[in-house]
Amino acid sequence: MAIRIQLDRILLERRMSLTELADRVGVTLANLSILKTGKARAVRFTTLDALCRELDCQPGDLLAYAPGPQDQGSDEDADGTASGTT
């Protein structure tokens, strides 16, 4: 996926642990870890809102677009259309 989560960088800048952030935001440590490692496939706006509030940042500080090869297993063709459509 071309969207990268830069949570580790923000946490380092804020000198905050993932555990502390999880407590402040009300999200499980496991879910924040999935987000931090880039394995999450979706983020709720309420979670993004809480992260920005607690980290005093903008959504663009947490998210970055890094184009690269298409993920395997994606339902989209190279042109961005869903497979099997006409």
Short mmCIF file of C-alpha atoms in Angstrom, two decimals:
data_model
loop_
_atom_site.label_atom_id
_atom_site.label_comp_id
_atom_site.label_asym_id
_atom_site.label_seq_id
_atom_site.Cartn_x
_atom_site.Cartn_y
_atom_site.Cartn_z
CA MET A 1 0.00 0.00 0.00
CA ALA A 2 1.26 3.45 -0.86
CA ILE A 3 -0.01 5.11 2.34
CA ARG A 4 2.52 4.96 5.16
CA ILE A 5 1.85 5.66 8.83
CA GLN A 6 4.61 7.69 10.48
CA LEU A 7 3.53 7.04 14.04
CA ASP A 8 6.97 5.90 15.18
CA ARG A 9 8.56 9.19 14.06
CA ILE A 10 5.91 11.29 15.82
CA LEU A 11 6.21 9.23 19.02
CA LEU A 12 9.98 9.67 18.99
CA GLU A 13 9.63 13.44 18.50
CA ARG A 14 7.11 13.63 21.36
CA ARG A 15 9.15 11.28 23.57
CA MET A 16 6.04 9.20 24.14
CA SER A 17 5.72 5.44 24.31
CA LEU A 18 3.17 3.47 22.34
CA THR A 19 1.73 2.27 25.65
CA GLU A 20 1.23 5.83 26.88
CA LEU A 21 -0.44 6.81 23.61
CA ALA A 22 -2.72 3.77 23.76
CA ASP A 23 -3.84 4.79 27.26
CA ARG A 24 -4.46 8.39 26.22
CA VAL A 25 -6.34 7.54 23.02
CA GLY A 26 -8.33 4.60 24.36
CA VAL A 27 -7.14 2.19 21.69
CA THR A 28 -5.57 -1.16 22.52
CA LEU A 29 -1.82 -1.46 22.38
CA ALA A 30 -2.23 -4.30 19.88
CA ASN A 31 -4.26 -2.12 17.50
CA LEU A 32 -1.80 0.77 17.74
CA SER A 33 1.04 -1.66 17.09
CA ILE A 34 -0.72 -2.87 13.93
CA LEU A 35 -1.11 0.73 12.85
CA LYS A 36 2.51 1.59 13.65
CA THR A 37 3.92 -1.37 11.72
CA GLY A 38 1.88 -0.51 8.63
CA LYS A 39 -0.23 -3.67 8.74
CA ALA A 40 -3.53 -1.82 9.24
CA ARG A 41 -5.82 -1.67 6.21
CA ALA A 42 -8.09 1.07 7.57
CA VAL A 43 -8.18 3.77 10.21
CA ARG A 44 -11.36 5.18 11.69
CA PHE A 45 -11.67 8.94 11.61
CA THR A 46 -12.42 8.89 15.33
CA THR A 47 -9.09 7.12 15.93
CA LEU A 48 -7.25 9.54 13.65
CA ASP A 49 -8.91 12.43 15.48
CA ALA A 50 -7.85 11.07 18.88
CA LEU A 51 -4.28 10.46 17.67
CA CYS A 52 -4.00 14.01 16.33
CA ARG A 53 -5.46 15.42 19.55
CA GLU A 54 -3.06 13.53 21.83
CA LEU A 55 -0.01 13.98 19.61
CA ASP A 56 -0.83 17.63 18.83
CA CYS A 57 -0.42 17.08 15.11
CA GLN A 58 -2.27 17.15 11.81
CA PRO A 59 -3.40 14.03 9.90
CA GLY A 60 -0.75 14.80 7.29
CA ASP A 61 1.92 14.49 9.98
CA LEU A 62 0.84 10.88 10.57
CA LEU A 63 0.14 9.83 6.98
CA ALA A 64 2.46 9.89 3.99
CA TYR A 65 2.02 8.79 0.40
CA ALA A 66 4.95 6.75 -0.89
CA PRO A 67 4.25 5.34 -4.36
CA GLY A 68 5.68 1.93 -5.07
CA PRO A 69 4.90 -1.39 -6.68
CA GLN A 70 1.28 -2.50 -6.44
CA ASP A 71 0.52 -4.72 -3.44
CA GLN A 72 -0.01 -8.36 -4.20
CA GLY A 73 -3.54 -9.48 -3.54
CA SER A 74 -5.01 -6.11 -4.39
CA ASP A 75 -8.39 -6.06 -6.11
CA GLU A 76 -7.28 -3.24 -8.38
CA ASP A 77 -5.57 -3.39 -11.75
CA ALA A 78 -2.55 -1.21 -12.49
CA ASP A 79 -4.86 1.56 -13.80
CA GLY A 80 -6.75 1.69 -10.48
CA THR A 81 -9.93 0.00 -11.66
CA ALA A 82 -11.34 -2.97 -9.82
CA SER A 83 -10.56 -6.35 -11.35
CA GLY A 84 -13.38 -7.96 -13.27
CA THR A 85 -15.12 -4.71 -14.20
CA THR A 86 -15.71 -3.41 -17.68
#
